[in-house]
Short mmCIF file of C-alpha atoms and ligand atoms in Angstrom, two decimals:
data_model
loop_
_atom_site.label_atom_id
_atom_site.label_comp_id
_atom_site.label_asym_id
_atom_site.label_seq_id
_atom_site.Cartn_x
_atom_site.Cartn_y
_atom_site.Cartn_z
CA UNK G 828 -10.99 31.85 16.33
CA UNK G 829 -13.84 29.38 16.62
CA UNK G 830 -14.71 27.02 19.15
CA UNK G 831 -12.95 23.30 18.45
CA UNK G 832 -16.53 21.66 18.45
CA UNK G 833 -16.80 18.53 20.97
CA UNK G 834 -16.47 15.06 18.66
CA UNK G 835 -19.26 13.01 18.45
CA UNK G 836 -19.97 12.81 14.30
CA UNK G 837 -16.68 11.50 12.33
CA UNK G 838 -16.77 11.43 8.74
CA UNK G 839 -14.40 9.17 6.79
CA UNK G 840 -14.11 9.96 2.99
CA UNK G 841 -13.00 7.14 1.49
CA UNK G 842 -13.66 3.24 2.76
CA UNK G 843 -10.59 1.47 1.97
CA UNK G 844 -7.21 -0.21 3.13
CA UNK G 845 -7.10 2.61 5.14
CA UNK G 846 -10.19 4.30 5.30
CA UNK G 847 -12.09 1.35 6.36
CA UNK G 848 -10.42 0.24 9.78
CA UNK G 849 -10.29 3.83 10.79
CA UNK G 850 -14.13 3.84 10.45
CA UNK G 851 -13.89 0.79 12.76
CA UNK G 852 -11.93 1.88 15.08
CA UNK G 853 -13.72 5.01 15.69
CA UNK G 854 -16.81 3.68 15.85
CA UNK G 855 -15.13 0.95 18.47
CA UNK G 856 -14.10 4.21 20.85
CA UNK G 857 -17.98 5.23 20.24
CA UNK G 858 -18.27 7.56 17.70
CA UNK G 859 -20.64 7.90 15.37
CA UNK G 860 -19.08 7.39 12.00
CA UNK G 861 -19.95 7.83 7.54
CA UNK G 862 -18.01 6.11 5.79
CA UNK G 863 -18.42 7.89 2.80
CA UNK G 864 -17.49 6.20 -0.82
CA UNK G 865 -18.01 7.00 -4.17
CA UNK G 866 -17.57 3.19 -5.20
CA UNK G 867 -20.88 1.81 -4.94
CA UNK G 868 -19.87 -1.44 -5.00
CA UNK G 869 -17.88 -1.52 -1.78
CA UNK G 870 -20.64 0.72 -0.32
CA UNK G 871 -23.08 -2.03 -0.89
CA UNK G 872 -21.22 -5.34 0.42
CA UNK G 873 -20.29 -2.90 3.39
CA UNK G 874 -23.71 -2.39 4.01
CA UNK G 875 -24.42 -6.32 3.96
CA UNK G 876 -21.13 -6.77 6.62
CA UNK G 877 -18.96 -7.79 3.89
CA UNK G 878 -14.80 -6.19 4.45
CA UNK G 879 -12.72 -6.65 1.11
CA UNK G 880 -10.45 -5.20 3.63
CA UNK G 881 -8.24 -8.58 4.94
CA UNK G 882 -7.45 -6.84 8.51
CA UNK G 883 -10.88 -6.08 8.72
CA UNK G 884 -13.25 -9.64 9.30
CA UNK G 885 -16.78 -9.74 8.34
CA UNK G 886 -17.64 -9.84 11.86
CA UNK G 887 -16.02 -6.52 12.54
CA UNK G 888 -17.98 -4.59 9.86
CA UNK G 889 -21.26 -6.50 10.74
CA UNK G 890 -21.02 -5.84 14.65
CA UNK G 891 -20.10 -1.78 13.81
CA UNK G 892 -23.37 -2.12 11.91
CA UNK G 893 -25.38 -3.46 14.78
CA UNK G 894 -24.06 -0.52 16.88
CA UNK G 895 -26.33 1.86 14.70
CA UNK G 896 -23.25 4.11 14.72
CA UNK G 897 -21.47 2.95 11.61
CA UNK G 898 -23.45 4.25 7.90
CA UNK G 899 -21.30 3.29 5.04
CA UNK G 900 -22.80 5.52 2.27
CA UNK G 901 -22.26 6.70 -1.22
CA UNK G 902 -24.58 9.70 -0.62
CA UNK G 903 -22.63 12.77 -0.21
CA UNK G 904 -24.98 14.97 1.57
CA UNK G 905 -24.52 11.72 4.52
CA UNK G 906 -21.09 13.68 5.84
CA UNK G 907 -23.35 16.62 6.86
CA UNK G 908 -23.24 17.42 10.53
CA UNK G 909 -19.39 16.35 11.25
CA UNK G 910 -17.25 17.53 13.71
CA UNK G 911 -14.03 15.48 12.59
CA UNK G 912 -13.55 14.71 8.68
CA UNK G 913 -10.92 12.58 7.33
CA UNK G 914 -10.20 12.14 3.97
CA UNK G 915 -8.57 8.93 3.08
CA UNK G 916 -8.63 8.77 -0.72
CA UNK G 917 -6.58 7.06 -3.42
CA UNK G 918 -3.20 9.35 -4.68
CA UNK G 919 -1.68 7.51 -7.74
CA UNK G 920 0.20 8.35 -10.03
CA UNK G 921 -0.94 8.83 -13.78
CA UNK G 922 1.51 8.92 -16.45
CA UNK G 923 4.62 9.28 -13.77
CA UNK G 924 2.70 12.30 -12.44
CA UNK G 925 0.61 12.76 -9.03
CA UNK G 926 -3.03 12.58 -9.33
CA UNK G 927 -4.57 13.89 -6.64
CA UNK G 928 -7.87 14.33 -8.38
CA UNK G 929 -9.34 12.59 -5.64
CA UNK G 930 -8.40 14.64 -2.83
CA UNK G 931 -9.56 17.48 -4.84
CA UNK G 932 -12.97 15.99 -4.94
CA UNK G 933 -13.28 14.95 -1.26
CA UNK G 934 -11.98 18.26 0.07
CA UNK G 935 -14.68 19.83 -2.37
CA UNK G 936 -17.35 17.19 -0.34
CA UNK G 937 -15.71 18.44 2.70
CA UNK G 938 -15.94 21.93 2.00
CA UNK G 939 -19.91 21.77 1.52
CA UNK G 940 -20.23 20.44 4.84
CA UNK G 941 -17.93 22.70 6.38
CA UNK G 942 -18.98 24.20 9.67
CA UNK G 943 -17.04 26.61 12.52
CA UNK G 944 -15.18 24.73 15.16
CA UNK G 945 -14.93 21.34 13.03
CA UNK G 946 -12.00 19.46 12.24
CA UNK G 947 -10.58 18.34 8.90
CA UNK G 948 -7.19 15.68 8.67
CA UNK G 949 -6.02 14.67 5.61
CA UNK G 950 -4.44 10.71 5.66
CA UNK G 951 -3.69 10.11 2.01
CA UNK G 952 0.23 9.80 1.09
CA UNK G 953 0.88 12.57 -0.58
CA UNK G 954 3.53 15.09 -1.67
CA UNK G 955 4.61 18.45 0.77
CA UNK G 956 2.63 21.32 0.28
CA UNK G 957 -0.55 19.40 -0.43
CA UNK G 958 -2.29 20.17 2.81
CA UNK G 959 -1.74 23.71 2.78
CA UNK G 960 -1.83 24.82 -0.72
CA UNK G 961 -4.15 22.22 -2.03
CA UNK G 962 -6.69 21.34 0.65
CA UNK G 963 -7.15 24.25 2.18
CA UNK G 964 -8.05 26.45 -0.53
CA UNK G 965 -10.59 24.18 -1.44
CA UNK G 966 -11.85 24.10 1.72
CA UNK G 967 -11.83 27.83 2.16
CA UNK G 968 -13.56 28.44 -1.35
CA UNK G 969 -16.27 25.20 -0.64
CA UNK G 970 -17.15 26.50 2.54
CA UNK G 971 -16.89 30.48 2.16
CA UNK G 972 -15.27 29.95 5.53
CA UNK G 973 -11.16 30.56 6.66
CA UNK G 974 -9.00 27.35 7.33
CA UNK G 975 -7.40 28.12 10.92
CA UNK G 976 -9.66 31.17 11.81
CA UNK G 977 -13.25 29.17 11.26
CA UNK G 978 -12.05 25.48 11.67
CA UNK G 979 -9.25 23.37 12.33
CA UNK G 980 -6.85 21.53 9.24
CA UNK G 981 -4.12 18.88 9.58
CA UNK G 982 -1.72 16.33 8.19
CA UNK G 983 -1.80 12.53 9.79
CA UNK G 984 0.00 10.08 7.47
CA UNK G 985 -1.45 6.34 7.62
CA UNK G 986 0.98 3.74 8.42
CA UNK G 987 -1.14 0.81 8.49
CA UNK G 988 0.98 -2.08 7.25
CA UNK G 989 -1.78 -4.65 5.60
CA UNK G 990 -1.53 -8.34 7.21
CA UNK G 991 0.78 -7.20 10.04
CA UNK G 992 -0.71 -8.97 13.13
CA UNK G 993 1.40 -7.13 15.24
CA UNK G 994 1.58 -3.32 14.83
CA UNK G 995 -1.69 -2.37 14.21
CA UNK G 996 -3.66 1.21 13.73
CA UNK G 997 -3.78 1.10 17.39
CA UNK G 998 0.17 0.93 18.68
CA UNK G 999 1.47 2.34 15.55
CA UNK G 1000 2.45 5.88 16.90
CA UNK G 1001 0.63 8.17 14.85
CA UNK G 1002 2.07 11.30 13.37
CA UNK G 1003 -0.16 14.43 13.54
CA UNK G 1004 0.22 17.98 12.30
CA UNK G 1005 -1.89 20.90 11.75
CA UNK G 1006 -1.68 23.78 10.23
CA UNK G 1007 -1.67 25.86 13.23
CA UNK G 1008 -1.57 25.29 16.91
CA UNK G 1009 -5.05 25.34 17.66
CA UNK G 1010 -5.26 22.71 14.55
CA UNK G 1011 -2.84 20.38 16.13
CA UNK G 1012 -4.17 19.92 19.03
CA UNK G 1013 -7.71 19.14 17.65
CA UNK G 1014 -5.99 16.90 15.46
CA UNK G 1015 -4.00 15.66 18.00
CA UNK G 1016 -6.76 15.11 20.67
CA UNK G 1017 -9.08 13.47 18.36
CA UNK G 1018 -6.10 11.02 17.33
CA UNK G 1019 -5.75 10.37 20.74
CA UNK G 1020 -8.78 8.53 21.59
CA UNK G 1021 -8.07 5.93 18.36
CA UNK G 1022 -4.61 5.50 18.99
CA UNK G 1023 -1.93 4.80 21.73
CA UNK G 1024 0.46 7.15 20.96
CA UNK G 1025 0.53 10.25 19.11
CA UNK G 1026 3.64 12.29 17.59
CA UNK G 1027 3.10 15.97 17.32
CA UNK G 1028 5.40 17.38 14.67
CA UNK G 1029 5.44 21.01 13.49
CA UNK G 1030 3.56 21.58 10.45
CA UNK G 1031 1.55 19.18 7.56
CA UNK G 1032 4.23 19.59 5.78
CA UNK G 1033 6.96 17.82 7.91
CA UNK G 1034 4.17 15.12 8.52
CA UNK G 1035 3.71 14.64 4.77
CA UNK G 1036 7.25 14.14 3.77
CA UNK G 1037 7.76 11.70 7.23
CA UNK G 1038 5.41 9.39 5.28
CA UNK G 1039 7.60 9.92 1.88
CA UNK G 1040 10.79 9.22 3.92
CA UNK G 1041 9.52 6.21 5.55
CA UNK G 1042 8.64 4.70 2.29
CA UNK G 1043 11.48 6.20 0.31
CA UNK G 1044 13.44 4.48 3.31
CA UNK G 1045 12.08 0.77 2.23
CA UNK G 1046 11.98 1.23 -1.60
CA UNK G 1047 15.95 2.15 -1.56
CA UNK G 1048 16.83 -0.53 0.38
CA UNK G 1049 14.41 -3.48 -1.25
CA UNK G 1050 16.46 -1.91 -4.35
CA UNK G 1051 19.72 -2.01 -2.55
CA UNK G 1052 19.29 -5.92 -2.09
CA UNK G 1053 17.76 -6.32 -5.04
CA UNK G 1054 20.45 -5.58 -6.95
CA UNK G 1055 23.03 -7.51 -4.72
CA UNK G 1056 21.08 -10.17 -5.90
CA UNK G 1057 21.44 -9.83 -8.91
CA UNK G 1058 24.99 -9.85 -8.31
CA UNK G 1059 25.45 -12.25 -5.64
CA UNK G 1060 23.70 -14.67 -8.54
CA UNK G 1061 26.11 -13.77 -11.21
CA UNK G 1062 28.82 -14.74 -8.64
CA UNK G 1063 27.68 -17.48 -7.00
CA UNK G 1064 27.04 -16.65 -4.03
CA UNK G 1065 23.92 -17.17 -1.60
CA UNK G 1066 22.79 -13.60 -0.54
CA UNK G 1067 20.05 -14.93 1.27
CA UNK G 1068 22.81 -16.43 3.67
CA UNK G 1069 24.55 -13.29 3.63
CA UNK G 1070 21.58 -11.55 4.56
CA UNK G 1071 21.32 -13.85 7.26
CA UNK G 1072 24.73 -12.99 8.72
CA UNK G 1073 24.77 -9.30 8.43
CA UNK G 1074 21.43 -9.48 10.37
CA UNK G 1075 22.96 -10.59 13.17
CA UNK G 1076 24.85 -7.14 13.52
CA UNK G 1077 23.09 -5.91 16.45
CA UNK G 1078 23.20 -2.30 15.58
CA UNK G 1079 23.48 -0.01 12.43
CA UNK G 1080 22.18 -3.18 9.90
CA UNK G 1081 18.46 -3.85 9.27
CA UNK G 1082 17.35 -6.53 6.99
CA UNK G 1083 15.97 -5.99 3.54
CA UNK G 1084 14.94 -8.97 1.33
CA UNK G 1085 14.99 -9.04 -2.39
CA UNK G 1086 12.21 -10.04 -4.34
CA UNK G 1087 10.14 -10.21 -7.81
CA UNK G 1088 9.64 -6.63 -7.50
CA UNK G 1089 7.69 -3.89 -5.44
CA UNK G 1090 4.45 -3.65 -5.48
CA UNK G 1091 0.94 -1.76 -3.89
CA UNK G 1092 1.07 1.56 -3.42
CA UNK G 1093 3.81 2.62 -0.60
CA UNK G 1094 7.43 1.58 -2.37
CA UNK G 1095 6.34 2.08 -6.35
CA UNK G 1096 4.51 4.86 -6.33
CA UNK G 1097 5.05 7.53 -3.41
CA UNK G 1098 8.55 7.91 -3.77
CA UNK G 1099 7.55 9.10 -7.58
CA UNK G 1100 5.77 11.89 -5.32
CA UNK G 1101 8.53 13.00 -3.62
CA UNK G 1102 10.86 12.90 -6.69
CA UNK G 1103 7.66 14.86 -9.22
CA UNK G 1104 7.91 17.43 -6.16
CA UNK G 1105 11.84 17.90 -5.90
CA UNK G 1106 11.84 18.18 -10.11
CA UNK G 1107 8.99 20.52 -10.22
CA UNK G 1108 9.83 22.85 -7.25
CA UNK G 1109 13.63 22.51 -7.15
CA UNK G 1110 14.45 21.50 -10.74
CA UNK G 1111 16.43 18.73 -9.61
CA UNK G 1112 16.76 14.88 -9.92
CA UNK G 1113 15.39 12.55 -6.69
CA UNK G 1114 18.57 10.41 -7.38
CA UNK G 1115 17.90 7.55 -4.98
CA UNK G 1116 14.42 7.63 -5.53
CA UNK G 1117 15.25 7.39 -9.44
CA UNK G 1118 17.64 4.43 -9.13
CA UNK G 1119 15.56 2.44 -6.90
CA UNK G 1120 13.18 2.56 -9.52
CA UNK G 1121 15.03 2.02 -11.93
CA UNK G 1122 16.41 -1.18 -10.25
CA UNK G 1123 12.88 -2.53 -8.53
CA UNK G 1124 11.22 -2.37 -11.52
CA UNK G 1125 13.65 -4.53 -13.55
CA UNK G 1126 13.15 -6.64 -11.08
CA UNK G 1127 10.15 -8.78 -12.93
CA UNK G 1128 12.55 -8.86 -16.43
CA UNK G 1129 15.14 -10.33 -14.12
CA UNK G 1130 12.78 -13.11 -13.08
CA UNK G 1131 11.85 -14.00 -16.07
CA UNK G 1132 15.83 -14.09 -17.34
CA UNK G 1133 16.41 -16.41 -15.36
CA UNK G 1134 13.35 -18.89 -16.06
CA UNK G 1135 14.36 -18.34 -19.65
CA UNK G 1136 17.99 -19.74 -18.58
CA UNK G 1137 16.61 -22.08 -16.07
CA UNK G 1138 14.02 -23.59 -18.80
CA UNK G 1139 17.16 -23.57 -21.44
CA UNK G 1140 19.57 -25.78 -19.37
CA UNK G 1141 16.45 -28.48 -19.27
CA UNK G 1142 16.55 -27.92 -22.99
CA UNK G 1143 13.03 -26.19 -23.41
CA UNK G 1144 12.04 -22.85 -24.64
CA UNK G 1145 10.13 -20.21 -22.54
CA UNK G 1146 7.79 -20.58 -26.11
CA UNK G 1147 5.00 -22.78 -25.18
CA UNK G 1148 6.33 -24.12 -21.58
CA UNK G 1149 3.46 -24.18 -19.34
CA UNK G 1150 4.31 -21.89 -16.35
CA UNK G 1151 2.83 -21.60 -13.45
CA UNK G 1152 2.89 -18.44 -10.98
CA UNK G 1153 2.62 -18.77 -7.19
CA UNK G 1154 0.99 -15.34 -6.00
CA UNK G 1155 -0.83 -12.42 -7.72
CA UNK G 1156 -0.89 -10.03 -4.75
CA UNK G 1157 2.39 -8.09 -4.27
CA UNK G 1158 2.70 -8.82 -0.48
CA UNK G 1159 2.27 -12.31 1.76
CA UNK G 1160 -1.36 -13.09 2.66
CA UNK G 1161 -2.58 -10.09 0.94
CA UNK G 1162 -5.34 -9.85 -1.80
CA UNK G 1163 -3.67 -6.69 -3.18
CA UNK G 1164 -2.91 -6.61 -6.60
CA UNK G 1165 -2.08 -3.09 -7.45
CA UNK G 1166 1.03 -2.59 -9.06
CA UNK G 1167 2.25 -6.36 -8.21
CA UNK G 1168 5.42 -7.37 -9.89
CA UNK G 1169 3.49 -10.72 -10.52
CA UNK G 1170 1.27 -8.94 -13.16
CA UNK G 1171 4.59 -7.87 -14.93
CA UNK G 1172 5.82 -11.26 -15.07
CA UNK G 1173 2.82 -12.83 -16.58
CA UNK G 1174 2.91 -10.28 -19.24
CA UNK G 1175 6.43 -11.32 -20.06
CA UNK G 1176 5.83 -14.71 -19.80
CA UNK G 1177 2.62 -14.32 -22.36
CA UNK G 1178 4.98 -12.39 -24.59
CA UNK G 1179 7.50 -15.13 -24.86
CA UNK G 1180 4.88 -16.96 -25.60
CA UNK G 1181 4.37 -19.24 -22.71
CA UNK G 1182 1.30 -20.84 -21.31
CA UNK G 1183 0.71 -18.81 -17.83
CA UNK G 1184 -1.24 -20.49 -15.18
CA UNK G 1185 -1.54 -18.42 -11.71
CA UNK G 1186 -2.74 -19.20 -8.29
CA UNK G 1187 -3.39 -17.42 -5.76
CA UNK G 1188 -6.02 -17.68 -3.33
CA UNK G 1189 -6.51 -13.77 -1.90
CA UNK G 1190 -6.91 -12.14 -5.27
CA UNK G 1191 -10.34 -13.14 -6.29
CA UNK G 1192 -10.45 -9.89 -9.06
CA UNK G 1193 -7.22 -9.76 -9.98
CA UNK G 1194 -7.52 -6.38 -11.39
CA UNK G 1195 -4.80 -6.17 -14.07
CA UNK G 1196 -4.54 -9.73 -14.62
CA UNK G 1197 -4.60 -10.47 -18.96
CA UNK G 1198 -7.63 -12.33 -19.64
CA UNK G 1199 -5.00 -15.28 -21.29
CA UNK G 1200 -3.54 -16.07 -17.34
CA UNK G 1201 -5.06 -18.89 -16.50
CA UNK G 1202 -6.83 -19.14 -12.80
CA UNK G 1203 -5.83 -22.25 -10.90
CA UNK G 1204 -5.71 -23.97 -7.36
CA UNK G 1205 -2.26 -24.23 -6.48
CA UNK G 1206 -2.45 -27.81 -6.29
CA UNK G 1207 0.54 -30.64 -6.57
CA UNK G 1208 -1.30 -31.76 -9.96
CA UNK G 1209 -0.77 -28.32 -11.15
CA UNK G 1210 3.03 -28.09 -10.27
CA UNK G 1211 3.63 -31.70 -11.63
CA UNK G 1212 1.99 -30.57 -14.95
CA UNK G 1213 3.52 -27.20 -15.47
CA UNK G 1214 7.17 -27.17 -17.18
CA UNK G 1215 8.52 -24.47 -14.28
CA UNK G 1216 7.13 -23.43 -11.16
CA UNK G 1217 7.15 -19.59 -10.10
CA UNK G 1218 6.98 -18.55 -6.61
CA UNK G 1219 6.42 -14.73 -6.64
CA UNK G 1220 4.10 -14.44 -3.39
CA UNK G 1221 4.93 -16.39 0.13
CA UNK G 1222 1.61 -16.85 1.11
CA UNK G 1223 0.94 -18.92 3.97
CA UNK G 1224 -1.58 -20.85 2.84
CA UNK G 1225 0.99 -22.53 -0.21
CA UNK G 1226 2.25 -26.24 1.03
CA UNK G 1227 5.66 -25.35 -0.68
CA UNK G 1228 7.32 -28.29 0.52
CA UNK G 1229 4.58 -30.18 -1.56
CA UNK G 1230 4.27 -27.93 -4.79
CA UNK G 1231 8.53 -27.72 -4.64
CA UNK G 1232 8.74 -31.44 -4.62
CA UNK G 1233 6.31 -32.05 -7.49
CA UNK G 1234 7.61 -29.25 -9.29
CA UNK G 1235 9.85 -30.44 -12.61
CA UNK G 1236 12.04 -26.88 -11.75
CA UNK G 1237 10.76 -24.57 -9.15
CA UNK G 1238 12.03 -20.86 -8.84
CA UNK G 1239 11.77 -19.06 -5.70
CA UNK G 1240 12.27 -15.24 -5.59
CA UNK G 1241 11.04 -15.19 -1.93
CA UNK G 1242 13.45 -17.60 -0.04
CA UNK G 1243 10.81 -19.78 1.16
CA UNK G 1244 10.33 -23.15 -0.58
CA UNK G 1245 12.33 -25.90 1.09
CA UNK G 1246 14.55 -28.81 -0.89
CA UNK G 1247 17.64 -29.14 -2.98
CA UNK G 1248 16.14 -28.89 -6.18
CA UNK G 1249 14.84 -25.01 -5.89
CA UNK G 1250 16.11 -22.16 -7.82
CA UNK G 1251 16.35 -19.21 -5.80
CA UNK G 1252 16.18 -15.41 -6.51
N1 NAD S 1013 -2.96 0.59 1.62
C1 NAD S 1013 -1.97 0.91 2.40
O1 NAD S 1013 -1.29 0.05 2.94
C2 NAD S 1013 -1.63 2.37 2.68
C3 NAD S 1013 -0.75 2.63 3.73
C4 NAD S 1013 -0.44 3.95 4.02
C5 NAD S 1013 -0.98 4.96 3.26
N2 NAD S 1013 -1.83 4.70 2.23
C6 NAD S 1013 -2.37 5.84 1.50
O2 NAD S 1013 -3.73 6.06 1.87
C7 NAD S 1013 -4.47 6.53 0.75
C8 NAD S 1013 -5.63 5.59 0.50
O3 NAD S 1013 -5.11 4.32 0.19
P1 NAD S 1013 -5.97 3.00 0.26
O4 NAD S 1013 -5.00 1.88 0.16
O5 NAD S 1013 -6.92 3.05 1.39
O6 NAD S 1013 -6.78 3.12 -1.12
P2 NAD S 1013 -8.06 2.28 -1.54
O7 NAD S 1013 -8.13 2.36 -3.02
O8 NAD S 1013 -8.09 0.97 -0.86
O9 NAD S 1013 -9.27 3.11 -0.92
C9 NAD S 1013 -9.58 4.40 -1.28
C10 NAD S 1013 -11.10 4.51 -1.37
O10 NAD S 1013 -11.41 5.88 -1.65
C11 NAD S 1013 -12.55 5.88 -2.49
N3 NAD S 1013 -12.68 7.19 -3.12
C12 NAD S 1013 -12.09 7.66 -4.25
N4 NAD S 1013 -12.44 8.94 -4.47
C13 NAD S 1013 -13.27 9.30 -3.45
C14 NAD S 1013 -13.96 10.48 -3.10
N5 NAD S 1013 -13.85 11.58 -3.84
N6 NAD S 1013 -14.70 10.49 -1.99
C15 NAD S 1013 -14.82 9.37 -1.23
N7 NAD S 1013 -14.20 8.21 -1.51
C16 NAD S 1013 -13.43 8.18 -2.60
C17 NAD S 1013 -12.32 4.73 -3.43
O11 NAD S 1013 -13.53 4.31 -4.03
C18 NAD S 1013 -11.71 3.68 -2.50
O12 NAD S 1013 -12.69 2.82 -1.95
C19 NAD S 1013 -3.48 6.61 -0.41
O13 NAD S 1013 -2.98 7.91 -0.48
C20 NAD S 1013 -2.40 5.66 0.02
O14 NAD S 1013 -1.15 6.03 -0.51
C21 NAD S 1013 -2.17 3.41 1.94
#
């Protein structure tokens, strides 16, 4: 077996939600860091100091930059010289099936700038088995080298939580695996000096699915509430209040809140991972993981149900109300579109056939987003003028008090907008 090389050259395939502050961060504990992308676009405004990364300021990226130790790069032939890769790269789903096209394509990256005693750690969420019997033969093959005999491979799932102020890359314990022992503990030791704690587990395998059970874990329970909801509605009963009470259990209870949806890329897509892997391998049905999709992604039909009734019992049809949508991003204070329930319920809306008006001041793309959505300030003019109000994302930034008050009907699926007159989820 080789020599673990000593880490001084850290190359980070991929540059974004997660990529991006785990370039930061290791070039805050002094390494010298690529950040490798193969969008040219980010690669550019990261090169001027610009983040589209919210937990990541301006100032961040621009003082990495002054340390001469940060190269954000779409050139390929950049990662040469590494001692520590890790490959951060998108894993969606196409069709209901993984695509881990990308992986392939950094591990083949990786593999050409393989050398004895370096380290390679695969982040993305991804199904078990991928490490082992996808990376690594691409690394093997790319580098005419042996994974575990010539260089080090491992499993570390990312748990950053976007907008969290509080648990951070830092004091998130950080799982870490590798595919033998001498793997783990380079993987181990080199997560060591980025984060506070790190939790060895046995193989990449037992790190992967800890990543699918984590967010398997939130996408059964957002449906579990979601569908009391639904219920508690029907009934008439406040389950927010409920909520509320059962909260104050202080053990075996932890609070879920229902919603427009789920959104991003944790709760409606890697579940699908897990479930693709049980069918293929197993031949059987991910039954939780089925029904909490099943359930979450009603969840924008339901929402627009009950504008449709809400509109009715003011005597107006869905046809040709003017609607306007609080929130394109599918999480609080977060310019993240992807997969956000709020894109579903525009497309309703425009297929009833009502005028859709949306603000929301983090998504300045709004990838996904039908050209016939209308991009406004959430302003009190706005809400006065639009037949019903739609408040899909809590984002701080909305005076809800304000837009709720000027409002003719105001629906809130999040629970936050104060005043008698609001509609909630
Ligand atoms: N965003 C989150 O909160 C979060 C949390 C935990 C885990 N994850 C997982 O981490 C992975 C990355 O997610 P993300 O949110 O950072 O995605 P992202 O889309 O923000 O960033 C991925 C980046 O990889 C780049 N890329 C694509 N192919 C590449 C290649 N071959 N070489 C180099 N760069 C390439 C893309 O251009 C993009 O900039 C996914 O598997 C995701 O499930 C995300």
């Amino acid at each position: 077996m080789s020599e673990v090389a000593p880490v001084r050259r850290v190359a980070v395939l991929g540059q974004g939600y997660v990529g991006l502050p785990l370039a930061m961060r290791a070039v805050e504990v002094g390494y010298e860091v690529v950040g490798y992308d193969t969008n040219s676009t980010r690669i550019k405004s990261l090169a001027a100091g610009e983040s589209h990364v919210e937990d990541v300021p301006d100032s961040v990226v621009a003082s990495a930059l002054a340390t001469g130790r940060y190269r954000p790069t779409g050139e390929e032939s950049a990662c040469a010289g590494f001692d520590v890769a890790v490959i951060t790269v998108p894993t969606p789903l196409r069709e209901g099936v993984p695509d881990l096209s990308a992986i392939e394509a950094a591990g083949a990256t990786t593999a050409e700038h393989l050398r004895a005693g370096v380290t390679v750690v695969l982040e993305s969420t991804t199904y078990p088995g991928t490490t082992t019997e996808l990376l690594v033969p691409i690394l093997d093959a790319g580098s005419g080298l042996e994974a575990g005999r010539d260089f080090q491979v491992g499993f570390s799932p990312e748990r950053i939580d976007p907008g969290n102020p509080i648990w951070t890359l830092v004091n998130t314990p950080k799982v870490v695996s590798g595919i033998d022992d001498a793997s783990l503990a380079a993987v181990g030791a080199f997560y060591a000096t980025l984060v506070d704690e790190v939790v060895p587990v046995s193989g990449p395998a037992e790190a992967e699915l800890s990543k699918l059970l984590e967010n398997t874990f939130r996408h059964v329970n957002v449906a579990l509430v979601n569908e009391m909801a639904m219920f508690a509605a029907d009934l008439g009963i406040d389950v927010w209040e409920s909520i509320r009470a059962a909260s104050t259990k202080p053990f075996g209870f932890m609070p879920f809140t229902p919603g427009p949806g789920v959104g991003g890329h944790c709760l409606p897509i890697d579940p699908s991972y897990l479930s693709w892997r049980v069918r293929r391998r197993l031949g059987q049905s991910f039954r939780f993981v089925e029904l909490a999709n099943d359930v979450n992604d009603h969840m924008p039909n339901y929402v627009v149900s009950r504008l449709v009734t809400g509109l009715n019992s003011r005597r107006k049809a869905v046809n040709g109300s003017r609607v306007l949508l609080l929130g394109l991003a599918y999480k609080r204070n977060s310019s993240d579109a992807r997969e956000s329930p709020s894109v579903a319920v525009a497309d309703l809306l425009l297929g009833l056939g009502a005028e859709v008006r949306a603000a929301d001041p983090h998504v300045v793309e709004g990838k996904g987003v039908d050209a016939s959505v209308v991009r406004v300030s959430a302003t009190v003019e706005e809400a006065a003028a639009a037949d019903a109000v739609i408040l899909l994302t809590d984002h701080d930034d909305f005076d809800l008090t304000a837009l709720a008050a000027a409002a003719p009907y105001f629906l809130d699926t999040r629970n936050r907008a104060p005043g008698p007159g609001v509609e909630r989820l």
